XYZ file of C-alpha atoms in Angstrom:
467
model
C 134.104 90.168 81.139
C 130.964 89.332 79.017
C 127.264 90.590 80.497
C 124.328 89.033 79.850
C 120.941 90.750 79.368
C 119.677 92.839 81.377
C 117.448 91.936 84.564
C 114.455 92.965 83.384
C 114.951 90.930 80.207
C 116.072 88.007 81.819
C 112.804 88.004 84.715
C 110.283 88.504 81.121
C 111.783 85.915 79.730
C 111.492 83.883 82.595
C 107.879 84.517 82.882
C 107.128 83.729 79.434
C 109.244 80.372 79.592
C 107.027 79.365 82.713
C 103.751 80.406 80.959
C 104.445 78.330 77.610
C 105.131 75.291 80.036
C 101.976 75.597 81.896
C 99.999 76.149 78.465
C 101.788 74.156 76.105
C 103.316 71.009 78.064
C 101.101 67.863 77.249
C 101.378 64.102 77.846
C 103.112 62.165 74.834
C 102.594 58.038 74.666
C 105.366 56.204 75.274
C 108.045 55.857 74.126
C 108.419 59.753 73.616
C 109.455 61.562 76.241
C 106.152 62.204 78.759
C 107.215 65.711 79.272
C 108.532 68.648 77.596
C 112.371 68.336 77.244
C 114.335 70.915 79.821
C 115.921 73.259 78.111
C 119.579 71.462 78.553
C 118.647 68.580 76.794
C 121.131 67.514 74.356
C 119.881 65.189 71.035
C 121.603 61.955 70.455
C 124.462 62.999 67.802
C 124.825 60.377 64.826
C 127.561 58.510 66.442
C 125.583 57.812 69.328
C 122.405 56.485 67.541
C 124.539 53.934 65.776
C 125.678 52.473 68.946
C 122.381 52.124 70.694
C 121.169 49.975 67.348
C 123.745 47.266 68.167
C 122.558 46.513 71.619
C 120.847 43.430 70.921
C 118.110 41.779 73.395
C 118.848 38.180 72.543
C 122.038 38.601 73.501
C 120.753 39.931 77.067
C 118.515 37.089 77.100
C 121.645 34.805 77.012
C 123.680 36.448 79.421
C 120.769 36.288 81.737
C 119.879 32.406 81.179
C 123.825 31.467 81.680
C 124.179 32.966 84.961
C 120.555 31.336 85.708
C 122.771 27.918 84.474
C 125.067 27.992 87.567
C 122.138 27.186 90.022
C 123.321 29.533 92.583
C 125.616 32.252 92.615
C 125.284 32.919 96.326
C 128.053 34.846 97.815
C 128.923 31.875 100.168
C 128.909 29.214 97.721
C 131.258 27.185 95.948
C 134.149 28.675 94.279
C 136.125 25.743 92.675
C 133.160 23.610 90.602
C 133.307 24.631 87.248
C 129.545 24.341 86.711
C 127.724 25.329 89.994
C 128.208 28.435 92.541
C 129.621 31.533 92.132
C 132.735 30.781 91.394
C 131.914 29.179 88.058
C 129.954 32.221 87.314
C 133.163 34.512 88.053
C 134.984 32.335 85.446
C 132.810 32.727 83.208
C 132.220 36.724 83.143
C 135.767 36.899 83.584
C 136.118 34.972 80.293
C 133.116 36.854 78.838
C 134.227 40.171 79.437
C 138.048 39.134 78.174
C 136.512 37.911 75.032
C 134.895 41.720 74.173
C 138.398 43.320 75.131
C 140.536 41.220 71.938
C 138.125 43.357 69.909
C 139.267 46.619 71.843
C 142.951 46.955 69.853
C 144.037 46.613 73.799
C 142.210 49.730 74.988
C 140.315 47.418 77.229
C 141.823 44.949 80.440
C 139.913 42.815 82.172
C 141.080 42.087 85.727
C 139.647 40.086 88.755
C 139.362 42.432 91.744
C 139.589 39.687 94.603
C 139.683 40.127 98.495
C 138.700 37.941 101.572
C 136.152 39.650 103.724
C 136.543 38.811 107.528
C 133.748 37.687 109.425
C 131.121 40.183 109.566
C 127.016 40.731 109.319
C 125.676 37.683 106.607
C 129.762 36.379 106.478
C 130.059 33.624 108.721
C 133.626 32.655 107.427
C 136.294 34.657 106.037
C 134.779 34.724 102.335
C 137.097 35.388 99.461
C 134.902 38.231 97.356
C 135.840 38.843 93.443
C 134.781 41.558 91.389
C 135.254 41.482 87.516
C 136.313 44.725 85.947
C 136.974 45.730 82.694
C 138.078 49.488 82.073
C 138.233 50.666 78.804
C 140.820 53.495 78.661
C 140.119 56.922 77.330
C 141.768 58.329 74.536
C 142.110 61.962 75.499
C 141.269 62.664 79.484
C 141.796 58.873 80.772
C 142.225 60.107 84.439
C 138.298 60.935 84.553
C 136.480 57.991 85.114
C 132.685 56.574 84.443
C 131.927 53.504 85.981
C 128.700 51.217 85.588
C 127.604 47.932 87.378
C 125.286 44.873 88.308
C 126.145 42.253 91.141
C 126.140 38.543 89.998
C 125.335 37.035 93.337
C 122.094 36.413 93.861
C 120.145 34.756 96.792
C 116.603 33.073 97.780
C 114.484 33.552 101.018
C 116.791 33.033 103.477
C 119.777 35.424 102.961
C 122.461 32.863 104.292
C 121.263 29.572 102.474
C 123.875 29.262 100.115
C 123.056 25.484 98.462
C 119.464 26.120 97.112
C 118.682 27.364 93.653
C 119.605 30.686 93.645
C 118.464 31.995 89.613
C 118.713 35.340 90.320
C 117.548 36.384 86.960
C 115.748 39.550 87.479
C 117.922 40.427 90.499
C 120.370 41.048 89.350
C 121.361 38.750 86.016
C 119.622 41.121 84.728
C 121.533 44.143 85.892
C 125.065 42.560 84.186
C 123.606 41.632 81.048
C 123.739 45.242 80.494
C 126.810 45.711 81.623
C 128.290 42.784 79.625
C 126.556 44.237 76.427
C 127.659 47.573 77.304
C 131.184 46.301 77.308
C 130.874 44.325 74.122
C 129.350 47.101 71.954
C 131.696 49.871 73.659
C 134.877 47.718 73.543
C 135.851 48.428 69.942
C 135.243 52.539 70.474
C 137.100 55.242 71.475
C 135.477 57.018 74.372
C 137.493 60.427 75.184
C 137.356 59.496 79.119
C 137.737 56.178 80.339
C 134.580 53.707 80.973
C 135.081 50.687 83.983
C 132.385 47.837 83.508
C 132.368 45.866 86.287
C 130.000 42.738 87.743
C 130.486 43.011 91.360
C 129.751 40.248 93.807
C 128.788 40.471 97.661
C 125.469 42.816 97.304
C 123.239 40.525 99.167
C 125.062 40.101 101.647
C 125.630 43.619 102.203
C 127.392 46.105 99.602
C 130.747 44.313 99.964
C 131.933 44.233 96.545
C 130.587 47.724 95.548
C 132.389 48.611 99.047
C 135.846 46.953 97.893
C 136.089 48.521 94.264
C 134.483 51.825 95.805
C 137.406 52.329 98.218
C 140.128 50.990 95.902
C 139.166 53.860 93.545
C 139.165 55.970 96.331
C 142.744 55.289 97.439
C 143.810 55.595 94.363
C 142.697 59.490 94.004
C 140.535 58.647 91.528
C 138.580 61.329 89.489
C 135.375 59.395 89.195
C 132.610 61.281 88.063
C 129.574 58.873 87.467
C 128.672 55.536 88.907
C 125.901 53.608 87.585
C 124.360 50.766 89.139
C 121.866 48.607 86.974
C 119.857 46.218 89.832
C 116.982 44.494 89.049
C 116.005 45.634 85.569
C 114.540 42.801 84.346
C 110.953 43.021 84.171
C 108.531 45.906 83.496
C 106.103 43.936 84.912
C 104.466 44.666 88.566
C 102.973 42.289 91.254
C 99.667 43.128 90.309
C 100.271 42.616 86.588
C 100.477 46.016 85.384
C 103.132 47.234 82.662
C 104.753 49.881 82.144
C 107.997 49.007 79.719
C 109.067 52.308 78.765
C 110.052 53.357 82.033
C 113.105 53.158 83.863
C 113.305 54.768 87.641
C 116.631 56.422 88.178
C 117.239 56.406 92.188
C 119.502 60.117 92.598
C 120.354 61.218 96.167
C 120.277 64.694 97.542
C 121.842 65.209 100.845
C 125.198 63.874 99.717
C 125.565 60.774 101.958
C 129.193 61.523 102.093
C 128.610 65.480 103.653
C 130.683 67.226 106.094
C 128.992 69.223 109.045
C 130.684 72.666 107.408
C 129.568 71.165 103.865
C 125.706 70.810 105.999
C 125.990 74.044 106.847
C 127.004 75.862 103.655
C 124.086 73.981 101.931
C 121.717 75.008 104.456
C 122.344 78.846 103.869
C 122.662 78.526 99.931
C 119.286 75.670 99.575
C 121.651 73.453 97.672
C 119.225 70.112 99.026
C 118.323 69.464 95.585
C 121.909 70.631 93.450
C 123.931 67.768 94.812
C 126.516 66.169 91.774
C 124.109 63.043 91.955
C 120.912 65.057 91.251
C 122.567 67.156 88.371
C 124.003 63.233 87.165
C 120.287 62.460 87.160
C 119.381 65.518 85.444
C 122.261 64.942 82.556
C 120.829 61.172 82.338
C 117.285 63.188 82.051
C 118.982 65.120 78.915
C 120.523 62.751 76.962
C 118.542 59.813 77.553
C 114.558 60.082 77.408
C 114.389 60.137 74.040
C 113.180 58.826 70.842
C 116.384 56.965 70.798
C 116.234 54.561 73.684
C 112.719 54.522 73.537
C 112.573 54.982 76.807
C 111.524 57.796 79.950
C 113.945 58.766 82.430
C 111.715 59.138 85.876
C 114.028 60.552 88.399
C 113.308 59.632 92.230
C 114.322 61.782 95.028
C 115.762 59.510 96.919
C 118.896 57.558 97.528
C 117.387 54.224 96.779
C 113.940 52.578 97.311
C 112.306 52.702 100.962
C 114.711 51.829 103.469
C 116.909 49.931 100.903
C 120.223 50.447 99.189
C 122.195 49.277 96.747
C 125.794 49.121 94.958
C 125.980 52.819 94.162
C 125.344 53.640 97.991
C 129.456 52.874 98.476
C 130.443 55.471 95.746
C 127.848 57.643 97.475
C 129.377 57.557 101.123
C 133.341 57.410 99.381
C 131.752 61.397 97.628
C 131.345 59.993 94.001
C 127.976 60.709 92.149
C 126.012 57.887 91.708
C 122.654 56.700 90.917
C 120.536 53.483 91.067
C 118.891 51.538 87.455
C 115.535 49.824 88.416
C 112.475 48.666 86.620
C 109.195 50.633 87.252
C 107.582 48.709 90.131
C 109.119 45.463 91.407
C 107.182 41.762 91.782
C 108.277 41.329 95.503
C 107.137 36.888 94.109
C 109.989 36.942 91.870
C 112.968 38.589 94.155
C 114.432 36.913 97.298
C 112.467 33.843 96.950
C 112.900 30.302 97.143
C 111.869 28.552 93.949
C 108.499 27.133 94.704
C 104.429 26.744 93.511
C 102.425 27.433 96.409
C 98.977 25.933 96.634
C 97.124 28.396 94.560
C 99.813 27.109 91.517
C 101.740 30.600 91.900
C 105.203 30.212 90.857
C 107.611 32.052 93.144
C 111.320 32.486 92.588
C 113.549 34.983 90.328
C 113.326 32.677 87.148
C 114.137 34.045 83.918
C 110.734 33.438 82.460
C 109.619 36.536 84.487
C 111.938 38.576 82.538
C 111.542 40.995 79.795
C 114.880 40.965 77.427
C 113.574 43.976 74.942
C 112.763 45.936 78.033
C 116.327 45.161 79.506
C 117.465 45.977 75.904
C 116.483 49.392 76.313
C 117.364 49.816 79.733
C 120.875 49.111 78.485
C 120.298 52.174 75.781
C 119.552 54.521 78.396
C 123.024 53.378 80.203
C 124.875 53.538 76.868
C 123.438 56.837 76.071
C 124.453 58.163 79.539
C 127.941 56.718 79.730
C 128.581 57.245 76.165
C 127.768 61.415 76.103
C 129.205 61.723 79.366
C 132.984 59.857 78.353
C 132.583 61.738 75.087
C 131.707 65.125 76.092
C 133.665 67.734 78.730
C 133.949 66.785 82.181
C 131.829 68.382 84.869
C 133.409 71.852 85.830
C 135.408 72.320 88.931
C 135.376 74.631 90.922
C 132.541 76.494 90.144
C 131.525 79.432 92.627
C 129.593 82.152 92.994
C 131.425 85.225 94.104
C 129.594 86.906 97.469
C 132.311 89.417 98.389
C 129.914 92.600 97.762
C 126.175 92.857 97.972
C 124.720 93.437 94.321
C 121.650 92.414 92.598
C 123.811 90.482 89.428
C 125.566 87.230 90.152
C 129.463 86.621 88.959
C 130.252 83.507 88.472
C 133.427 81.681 88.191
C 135.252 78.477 87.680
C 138.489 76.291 86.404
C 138.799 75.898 82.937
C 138.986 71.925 81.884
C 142.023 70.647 80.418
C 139.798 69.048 77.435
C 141.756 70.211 73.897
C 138.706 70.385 72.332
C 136.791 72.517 74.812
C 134.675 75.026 73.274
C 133.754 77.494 76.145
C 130.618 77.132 78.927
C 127.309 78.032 79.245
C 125.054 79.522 82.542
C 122.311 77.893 83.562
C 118.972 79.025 85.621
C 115.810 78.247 87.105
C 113.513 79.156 89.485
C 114.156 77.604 92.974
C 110.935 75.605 92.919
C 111.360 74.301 89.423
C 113.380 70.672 88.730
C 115.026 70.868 86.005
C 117.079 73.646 84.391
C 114.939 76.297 82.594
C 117.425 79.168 81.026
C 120.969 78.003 79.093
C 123.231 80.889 78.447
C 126.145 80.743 76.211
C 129.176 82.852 77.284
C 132.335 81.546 75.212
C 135.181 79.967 76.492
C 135.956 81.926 79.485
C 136.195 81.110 83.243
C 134.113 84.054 84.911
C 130.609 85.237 83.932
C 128.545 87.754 85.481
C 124.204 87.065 85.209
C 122.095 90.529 85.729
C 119.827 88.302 88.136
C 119.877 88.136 92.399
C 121.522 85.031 93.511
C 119.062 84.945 95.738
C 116.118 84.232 93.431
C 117.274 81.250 91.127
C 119.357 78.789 91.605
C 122.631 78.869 88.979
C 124.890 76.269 87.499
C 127.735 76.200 84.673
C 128.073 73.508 81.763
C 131.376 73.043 79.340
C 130.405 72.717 75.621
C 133.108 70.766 73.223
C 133.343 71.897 69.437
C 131.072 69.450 68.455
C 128.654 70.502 70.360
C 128.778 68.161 73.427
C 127.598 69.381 76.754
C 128.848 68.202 80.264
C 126.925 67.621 83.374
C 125.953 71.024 85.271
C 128.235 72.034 87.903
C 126.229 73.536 91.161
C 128.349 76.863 92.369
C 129.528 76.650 95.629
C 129.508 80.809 97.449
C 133.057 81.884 97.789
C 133.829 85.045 99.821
């Protein structure tokens, strides 16, 4: 079994790594990264920067203005005109989406995902829901799964009105243009692990779709590993005309909403409130993302969505999948969940697509592709990862499964200090399954990474004690 260095190496080098930050980190304009990258960043490799250049913004733009074209796409409207309601718009992602996957070689199937949801809170009438999915199957480790999301419903001031214009461009037209060009530029890859697109309906009226594909997956045993949801990413413009357009707010959780009182418990005695799989997802996004290559910064909020709101990832959340929420900067409250009207001072309310910024959506939709695209390519997240507690001793072992990945390269320790966010110290220690760091558990907080030949890095496992 490999040691590191010693302790008093590691704690000097720790104290010089937190001095050069507090000397040496300064602000950069957008749209560099604002801060000093953590030390598990990861560059965008070659293949990935080719990718991002094909996402194109006036095909956004045209995604966005077609769903706008079916008048409303409430979730209790029409399903059987071809030109108004949401079941025209279903016809027409379905035929979208089905359209990218010829180009796919038939690594890619599009299927509707269709249930009828009983009466319950905002569904009147039994209400057939349909979600459109296309999963693009991995070539080497298909069974782990990435999935990423907008809703196509949309609604105005009254939640149940389901006749009035509904455009629903920023919320969320916007949020499945990226999916939809996602799925187009993806389709005729190869991802290692397997990527599901899918344009959900029912969000307005309360999570339903999200819910139905959430606990399909679920029953299913599926090993999902990363939900996205892209919601109301339209604009990088706020209420008071302010703009900020190289900014996208990722929403991460950290309580896991899906916890156990034992699971409570154990993270009580370890402090794991801020190591839950969404908030290392968030951190990954963090590393691969805010770059020079989306043009864009990742800012991480600790929370599960905004202020007592939620959204389609919240489903994954409670089913114990990491996920994380997409949303512009600061949201015009004039141009969400409002009828379409000019009030007296000539204000135009409603969620028209002339409120909309397509090149800012455009890069939104490189920080998904960047995210989904390392994470498919690279290892998946370790399992099992522990921290062995049978004896008292100032070092920490560490341990976990190996991945079944055939191009695995070996894993790497991570550390930082408890009050520090993002991971400070990365430690190479081959391809084994058990490491042991000459630093107290009880200081820092650990985690283990896999590494691929080509250099690839996984999201950071969080160690669970184990007697």
């Amino acid at each position: 079994m490999r040691r590191s260095p010693t302790r008093r190496t590691v704690l000097t080098a720790t104290a010089v790594s937190a001095a050069a930050l507090t000397t040496t980190g300064t602000a950069e304009a957008a749209p560099a990264p604002a801060t000093r990258p953590p030390a598990t960043a990861q560059r965008p490799t070659r293949e990935l920067r080719t990718l991002l250049k094909e996402i194109d913004p006036a095909r956004i733009e045209a995604t966005v203005r077609k769903l706008v074209s079916f008048g409303t796409r409430h979730t209790l409207s029409v399903q059987d005109d071809p030109n108004r309601g949401i079941g025209a718009a279903r016809d027409w992602l379905l035929a979208e989406l089905s359209s990218y996957a010829t180009a796919s070689a038939g690594r890619m199937t599009v299927e509707l995902q269709s249930y009828v949801q009983q009466p319950a809170p905002r569904i009147p009438t039994p209400t057939k829901i349909t979600n459109i999915v296309a999963t693009l199957r991995g070539s080497v480790t298909p069974e782990r799964i990435y999935v990423v999301s907008g809703h196509y419903d949309s609604r105005v001031t009254d939640v149940m009105d389901a006749t009035s214009d509904a455009p629903g461009a920023d919320d969320d037209a916007s949020g499945v243009a990226v999916v939809l060009e996602l799925a187009r530029v993806m389709a005729r890859r190869r991802p290692a692990a397997t990527i599901v697109f899918a344009a959900v309906a029912g969000e307005e009226q309360g999570l339903y779709g999200a819910g139905h594909m959430a606990q399909t997956l679920k029953a299913a045993g599926a090993d999902v590993q990363a939900m996205f949801t892209n919601d109301i990413v339209g604009s990088a413009t706020a209420d008071d005309g302010a703009r900020d357009p190289y900014t996208i707010r990722l929403f991460a959780e950290g309580v896991p909403s899906s916890e156990t009182p034992e699971q409570a418990a154990l993270r009580r005695s370890v402090g794991g409130e801020n190591d839950s799989a969404t908030r290392q997802l968030a951190r990954f996004v963090r590393d691969v993302a805010d770059n020079d290559a989306t043009g864009m910064r990742v800012r991480v909020i600790y929370r599960r969505d905004r202020y007592l709101r939620g959204g389609d990832h919240i489903p994954f959340l409670e089913r114990g999948y990491p996920a994380a929420r997409f949303t512009e900067p600061a949201e015009d409250y004039a141009h969400q969940h409002q009828d379409v009207r000019v009030d007296d001072t000539g204000k135009q309310y409603g969620d028209l697509p002339e409120f909309c910024d397509f090149a800012y959506t455009a890069r939104v939709a490189k920080v998904n592709a960047a995210a989904l695209w390392t994470l498919a390519q690279a290892p998946g997240t370790p399992k099992s990862a522990r921290i062995i507690t049978s004896a008292l001793t100032n070092s920490t072992r560490l341990t976990w499964a190996r991945g079944a990945e055939p191009d695995l390269a070996g894993y790497e320790v991570v550390w930082r200090e408890t009050t520090a966010p993002e991971w400070t110290h990365v430690l190479p220690v081959g391809d084994v399954t058990t490491h042991e760091v000459d630093l107290s558990k009880d200081n820092v907080f650990f985690g283990v990474r896999a590494v691929d030949a080509t250099g690839l890095r996984s999201p950071v496992a969080f160690p669970a004690p184990q007697a």
